């Protein structure tokens, strides 16, 4: 089974406010994305993959309501808190924090944990606090992974190395895996590989050989857990990524990188067709 993940980040912000949303008014944003993709994904040609969309929290209810009974789209949250409610315990004293139980009740089946943007934010907070332990972020993420699984959520767990970490890549990725997934049920985890050094304007995209080599390393370290490319599944790299046996899918974000940049449902479907080799 292939995995097609979509991380919609904060793409709900209108251009006038510095965002990239030209798709629909914010209140209609999630419904427009679901309605623009759901019917096509129900086609038989798309049956060879699962489709998970990670929405900002405010849009999860409308996204869930927009699906019909035949929908192949699953919903996920963009991170969650490392603690949760419990019968006879904490009743919900988590102001500002999304917990796994809350995410499940909002309609989520997945949680996105360890994305490079989340890792950067956690590292910044720890730096302000004077914490210098390089494994502190991985330990915090481990608690999130376990909290997600206790709530019955599957996890897309992202790992990756920066340009400075490239010479020591295997040690860095190995620690992110061994510490961050310690005690996790790996059958309910998919790993997203983000080569941070290759993501963004003006950077050299990771090549086929480097991606394949890293995917092999990850599978060897985890006993064969599915690996998707988290550096951006796009129209121009979909065929290349599909040719790598060790890669089990990809993470899509923006679908258009010039002109009216942003996410567009028709372009999302075109990327999937190209990756899965669907004609038309």
GROMACS .gro file of C-alpha atoms in nm:
model
  280
    1UNK     CA    1   0.000   0.000   0.000
    2UNK     CA    2   0.124   0.346  -0.092
    3UNK     CA    3   0.067   0.649   0.132
    4UNK     CA    4  -0.021   0.991  -0.007
    5UNK     CA    5  -0.005   1.252   0.267
    6UNK     CA    6  -0.111   1.615   0.230
    7UNK     CA    7   0.008   1.875   0.480
    8UNK     CA    8  -0.195   2.192   0.434
    9UNK     CA    9   0.004   2.393   0.687
   10UNK     CA   10  -0.133   2.747   0.730
   11UNK     CA   11  -0.248   2.769   0.370
   12UNK     CA   12  -0.583   2.907   0.492
   13UNK     CA   13  -0.443   3.261   0.528
   14UNK     CA   14  -0.551   3.501   0.248
   15UNK     CA   15  -0.286   3.667   0.031
   16UNK     CA   16  -0.375   4.008   0.173
   17UNK     CA   17  -0.246   3.886   0.509
   18UNK     CA   18   0.072   3.734   0.367
   19UNK     CA   19  -0.066   3.386   0.304
   20UNK     CA   20  -0.119   3.186  -0.014
   21UNK     CA   21  -0.492   3.108  -0.002
   22UNK     CA   22  -0.664   3.204  -0.327
   23UNK     CA   23  -0.876   2.890  -0.329
   24UNK     CA   24  -1.178   2.991  -0.119
   25UNK     CA   25  -1.284   3.208   0.175
   26UNK     CA   26  -1.136   3.073   0.496
   27UNK     CA   27  -1.472   2.947   0.623
   28UNK     CA   28  -1.516   2.738   0.305
   29UNK     CA   29  -1.153   2.635   0.265
   30UNK     CA   30  -1.165   2.278   0.400
   31UNK     CA   31  -1.495   2.194   0.232
   32UNK     CA   32  -1.358   2.318  -0.101
   33UNK     CA   33  -1.050   2.095  -0.070
   34UNK     CA   34  -1.251   1.786   0.023
   35UNK     CA   35  -1.519   1.841  -0.242
   36UNK     CA   36  -1.253   1.908  -0.504
   37UNK     CA   37  -1.071   1.579  -0.446
   38UNK     CA   38  -1.300   1.325  -0.281
   39UNK     CA   39  -1.506   1.204  -0.577
   40UNK     CA   40  -1.199   1.148  -0.795
   41UNK     CA   41  -1.015   0.957  -0.522
   42UNK     CA   42  -1.308   0.715  -0.497
   43UNK     CA   43  -1.228   0.592  -0.849
   44UNK     CA   44  -1.094   0.240  -0.887
   45UNK     CA   45  -0.763   0.362  -1.029
   46UNK     CA   46  -0.686   0.534  -0.698
   47UNK     CA   47  -0.746   0.223  -0.484
   48UNK     CA   48  -0.374   0.143  -0.450
   49UNK     CA   49  -0.301   0.408  -0.187
   50UNK     CA   50  -0.438   0.562   0.127
   51UNK     CA   51  -0.494   0.937   0.135
   52UNK     CA   52  -0.444   1.140   0.451
   53UNK     CA   53  -0.492   1.516   0.473
   54UNK     CA   54  -0.345   1.705   0.766
   55UNK     CA   55  -0.549   2.020   0.832
   56UNK     CA   56  -0.498   2.308   1.075
   57UNK     CA   57  -0.718   2.235   1.377
   58UNK     CA   58  -0.984   2.498   1.299
   59UNK     CA   59  -1.076   2.320   0.975
   60UNK     CA   60  -1.102   1.960   1.091
   61UNK     CA   61  -1.474   1.965   1.168
   62UNK     CA   62  -1.573   2.113   0.832
   63UNK     CA   63  -1.336   1.873   0.653
   64UNK     CA   64  -1.491   1.576   0.833
   65UNK     CA   65  -1.843   1.698   0.752
   66UNK     CA   66  -1.758   1.734   0.381
   67UNK     CA   67  -1.667   1.367   0.334
   68UNK     CA   68  -1.934   1.123   0.219
   69UNK     CA   69  -1.978   0.761   0.318
   70UNK     CA   70  -1.754   0.633   0.038
   71UNK     CA   71  -1.467   0.871   0.105
   72UNK     CA   72  -1.110   0.743   0.089
   73UNK     CA   73  -0.982   1.061   0.254
   74UNK     CA   74  -0.858   1.025   0.610
   75UNK     CA   75  -0.795   1.327   0.831
   76UNK     CA   76  -0.500   1.409   1.052
   77UNK     CA   77  -0.392   1.679   1.295
   78UNK     CA   78  -0.069   1.874   1.273
   79UNK     CA   79   0.086   1.765   1.602
   80UNK     CA   80  -0.062   1.716   1.945
   81UNK     CA   81   0.018   1.748   2.314
   82UNK     CA   82   0.223   1.487   2.498
   83UNK     CA   83  -0.041   1.446   2.773
   84UNK     CA   84  -0.412   1.378   2.755
   85UNK     CA   85  -0.740   1.340   2.938
   86UNK     CA   86  -0.807   1.022   3.134
   87UNK     CA   87  -1.108   0.879   3.314
   88UNK     CA   88  -1.058   0.962   3.679
   89UNK     CA   89  -0.760   1.182   3.592
   90UNK     CA   90  -0.709   1.505   3.403
   91UNK     CA   91  -1.049   1.618   3.276
   92UNK     CA   92  -0.916   1.852   3.007
   93UNK     CA   93  -0.696   2.119   3.164
   94UNK     CA   94  -0.502   2.175   2.841
   95UNK     CA   95  -0.583   2.533   2.739
   96UNK     CA   96  -0.428   2.611   2.395
   97UNK     CA   97  -0.316   2.247   2.354
   98UNK     CA   98  -0.468   1.985   2.122
   99UNK     CA   99  -0.468   1.637   2.274
  100UNK     CA  100  -0.495   1.301   2.105
  101UNK     CA  101  -0.842   1.232   2.246
  102UNK     CA  102  -0.963   1.570   2.121
  103UNK     CA  103  -0.814   1.508   1.776
  104UNK     CA  104  -0.988   1.173   1.754
  105UNK     CA  105  -1.322   1.330   1.845
  106UNK     CA  106  -1.269   1.593   1.574
  107UNK     CA  107  -1.251   1.314   1.316
  108UNK     CA  108  -0.878   1.244   1.298
  109UNK     CA  109  -0.724   0.905   1.239
  110UNK     CA  110  -0.368   1.033   1.209
  111UNK     CA  111  -0.125   1.276   1.373
  112UNK     CA  112   0.171   1.443   1.204
  113UNK     CA  113   0.461   1.448   1.452
  114UNK     CA  114   0.821   1.562   1.417
  115UNK     CA  115   0.780   1.777   1.104
  116UNK     CA  116   1.093   1.989   1.059
  117UNK     CA  117   0.891   2.302   1.141
  118UNK     CA  118   0.779   2.148   1.471
  119UNK     CA  119   1.133   2.033   1.549
  120UNK     CA  120   1.264   2.385   1.485
  121UNK     CA  121   1.001   2.541   1.712
  122UNK     CA  122   1.072   2.299   1.997
  123UNK     CA  123   1.447   2.348   1.962
  124UNK     CA  124   1.399   2.725   1.984
  125UNK     CA  125   1.199   2.700   2.306
  126UNK     CA  126   1.456   2.465   2.460
  127UNK     CA  127   1.738   2.698   2.357
  128UNK     CA  128   1.564   2.989   2.532
  129UNK     CA  129   1.542   2.769   2.842
  130UNK     CA  130   1.915   2.693   2.826
  131UNK     CA  131   1.871   2.324   2.738
  132UNK     CA  132   2.168   2.195   2.538
  133UNK     CA  133   2.089   1.821   2.529
  134UNK     CA  134   2.061   1.733   2.156
  135UNK     CA  135   1.814   1.452   2.232
  136UNK     CA  136   1.564   1.670   2.421
  137UNK     CA  137   1.352   1.734   2.111
  138UNK     CA  138   1.345   1.363   2.025
  139UNK     CA  139   1.232   1.277   2.379
  140UNK     CA  140   0.947   1.530   2.364
  141UNK     CA  141   0.839   1.395   2.026
  142UNK     CA  142   0.846   1.040   2.163
  143UNK     CA  143   0.591   1.142   2.426
  144UNK     CA  144   0.371   1.286   2.150
  145UNK     CA  145   0.396   0.968   1.944
  146UNK     CA  146   0.296   0.756   2.243
  147UNK     CA  147   0.012   0.995   2.333
  148UNK     CA  148  -0.120   0.975   1.976
  149UNK     CA  149  -0.113   0.597   1.981
  150UNK     CA  150  -0.287   0.579   2.318
  151UNK     CA  151  -0.566   0.785   2.162
  152UNK     CA  152  -0.592   0.537   1.875
  153UNK     CA  153  -0.424   0.756   1.612
  154UNK     CA  154  -0.172   0.640   1.354
  155UNK     CA  155   0.141   0.852   1.322
  156UNK     CA  156   0.334   1.007   1.038
  157UNK     CA  157   0.669   1.061   1.212
  158UNK     CA  158   0.906   1.292   1.029
  159UNK     CA  159   1.283   1.284   1.050
  160UNK     CA  160   1.553   1.468   0.860
  161UNK     CA  161   1.896   1.629   0.864
  162UNK     CA  162   2.007   1.988   0.808
  163UNK     CA  163   2.298   2.094   0.589
  164UNK     CA  164   2.520   2.115   0.898
  165UNK     CA  165   2.423   1.762   0.998
  166UNK     CA  166   2.483   1.601   0.657
  167UNK     CA  167   2.834   1.472   0.741
  168UNK     CA  168   2.683   1.292   1.042
  169UNK     CA  169   2.351   1.202   0.880
  170UNK     CA  170   2.318   0.841   0.992
  171UNK     CA  171   2.385   0.923   1.356
  172UNK     CA  172   2.134   1.211   1.345
  173UNK     CA  173   1.862   1.009   1.177
  174UNK     CA  174   1.938   0.705   1.389
  175UNK     CA  175   1.882   0.905   1.707
  176UNK     CA  176   1.561   1.057   1.576
  177UNK     CA  177   1.436   0.705   1.513
  178UNK     CA  178   1.566   0.524   1.822
  179UNK     CA  179   1.476   0.795   2.073
  180UNK     CA  180   1.163   0.934   1.909
  181UNK     CA  181   1.003   0.595   1.845
  182UNK     CA  182   1.117   0.415   2.160
  183UNK     CA  183   0.822   0.211   2.284
  184UNK     CA  184   0.598   0.297   1.989
  185UNK     CA  185   0.387   0.043   1.802
  186UNK     CA  186   0.573   0.058   1.471
  187UNK     CA  187   0.294  -0.113   1.281
  188UNK     CA  188   0.096   0.209   1.326
  189UNK     CA  189   0.379   0.441   1.215
  190UNK     CA  190   0.485   0.569   0.875
  191UNK     CA  191   0.814   0.758   0.857
  192UNK     CA  192   0.849   1.073   0.649
  193UNK     CA  193   1.203   1.155   0.541
  194UNK     CA  194   1.266   1.530   0.509
  195UNK     CA  195   1.612   1.623   0.377
  196UNK     CA  196   1.594   1.973   0.526
  197UNK     CA  197   1.902   2.088   0.335
  198UNK     CA  198   1.722   2.038   0.003
  199UNK     CA  199   1.383   2.196   0.082
  200UNK     CA  200   1.302   2.551  -0.022
  201UNK     CA  201   1.369   2.807  -0.295
  202UNK     CA  202   1.722   2.805  -0.437
  203UNK     CA  203   1.820   2.473  -0.278
  204UNK     CA  204   1.933   2.168  -0.473
  205UNK     CA  205   1.667   1.894  -0.453
  206UNK     CA  206   1.778   1.560  -0.313
  207UNK     CA  207   1.855   1.313  -0.591
  208UNK     CA  208   1.727   0.962  -0.646
  209UNK     CA  209   2.038   0.790  -0.515
  210UNK     CA  210   2.049   0.990  -0.192
  211UNK     CA  211   1.678   0.935  -0.124
  212UNK     CA  212   1.703   0.561  -0.192
  213UNK     CA  213   2.010   0.524   0.027
  214UNK     CA  214   1.841   0.700   0.317
  215UNK     CA  215   1.517   0.504   0.279
  216UNK     CA  216   1.717   0.180   0.292
  217UNK     CA  217   1.889   0.300   0.610
  218UNK     CA  218   1.557   0.389   0.774
  219UNK     CA  219   1.402   0.054   0.687
  220UNK     CA  220   1.708  -0.128   0.821
  221UNK     CA  221   1.687   0.064   1.148
  222UNK     CA  222   1.313   0.008   1.195
  223UNK     CA  223   1.259  -0.343   1.065
  224UNK     CA  224   1.095  -0.231   0.744
  225UNK     CA  225   0.856   0.047   0.850
  226UNK     CA  226   0.704   0.222   0.548
  227UNK     CA  227   0.896   0.534   0.438
  228UNK     CA  228   0.754   0.826   0.240
  229UNK     CA  229   0.942   1.118   0.091
  230UNK     CA  230   0.869   1.423   0.306
  231UNK     CA  231   1.072   1.672   0.107
  232UNK     CA  232   0.777   1.746  -0.118
  233UNK     CA  233   0.600   1.512  -0.360
  234UNK     CA  234   0.553   1.729  -0.669
  235UNK     CA  235   0.467   1.691  -1.034
  236UNK     CA  236   0.831   1.720  -1.137
  237UNK     CA  237   0.962   1.450  -0.902
  238UNK     CA  238   0.663   1.213  -0.882
  239UNK     CA  239   0.786   0.973  -1.150
  240UNK     CA  240   1.137   0.964  -0.999
  241UNK     CA  241   1.005   0.891  -0.650
  242UNK     CA  242   0.771   0.623  -0.787
  243UNK     CA  243   1.075   0.446  -0.933
  244UNK     CA  244   1.238   0.398  -0.590
  245UNK     CA  245   1.125   0.063  -0.445
  246UNK     CA  246   1.208   0.166  -0.089
  247UNK     CA  247   0.984   0.474  -0.103
  248UNK     CA  248   0.621   0.404  -0.014
  249UNK     CA  249   0.462   0.737  -0.101
  250UNK     CA  250   0.509   1.106  -0.038
  251UNK     CA  251   0.404   1.420   0.142
  252UNK     CA  252   0.246   1.691  -0.071
  253UNK     CA  253   0.220   2.055   0.037
  254UNK     CA  254   0.205   2.329  -0.223
  255UNK     CA  255   0.101   2.216  -0.569
  256UNK     CA  256   0.207   2.535  -0.749
  257UNK     CA  257   0.539   2.707  -0.684
  258UNK     CA  258   0.519   3.003  -0.921
  259UNK     CA  259   0.256   3.257  -1.021
  260UNK     CA  260  -0.045   3.212  -0.791
  261UNK     CA  261   0.142   2.976  -0.560
  262UNK     CA  262  -0.063   2.760  -0.329
  263UNK     CA  263  -0.264   2.440  -0.310
  264UNK     CA  264  -0.510   2.352  -0.586
  265UNK     CA  265  -0.721   2.033  -0.581
  266UNK     CA  266  -0.688   1.958  -0.952
  267UNK     CA  267  -0.310   1.984  -0.934
  268UNK     CA  268  -0.307   1.762  -0.624
  269UNK     CA  269  -0.493   1.493  -0.820
  270UNK     CA  270  -0.252   1.534  -1.113
  271UNK     CA  271   0.047   1.472  -0.885
  272UNK     CA  272  -0.116   1.156  -0.751
  273UNK     CA  273  -0.191   1.032  -1.102
  274UNK     CA  274   0.169   1.086  -1.205
  275UNK     CA  275   0.303   0.909  -0.894
  276UNK     CA  276   0.067   0.611  -0.925
  277UNK     CA  277   0.104   0.593  -1.304
  278UNK     CA  278  -0.265   0.657  -1.370
  279UNK     CA  279  -0.339   0.767  -1.724
  280UNK     CA  280  -0.568   1.060  -1.796
   0.00000   0.00000   0.00000
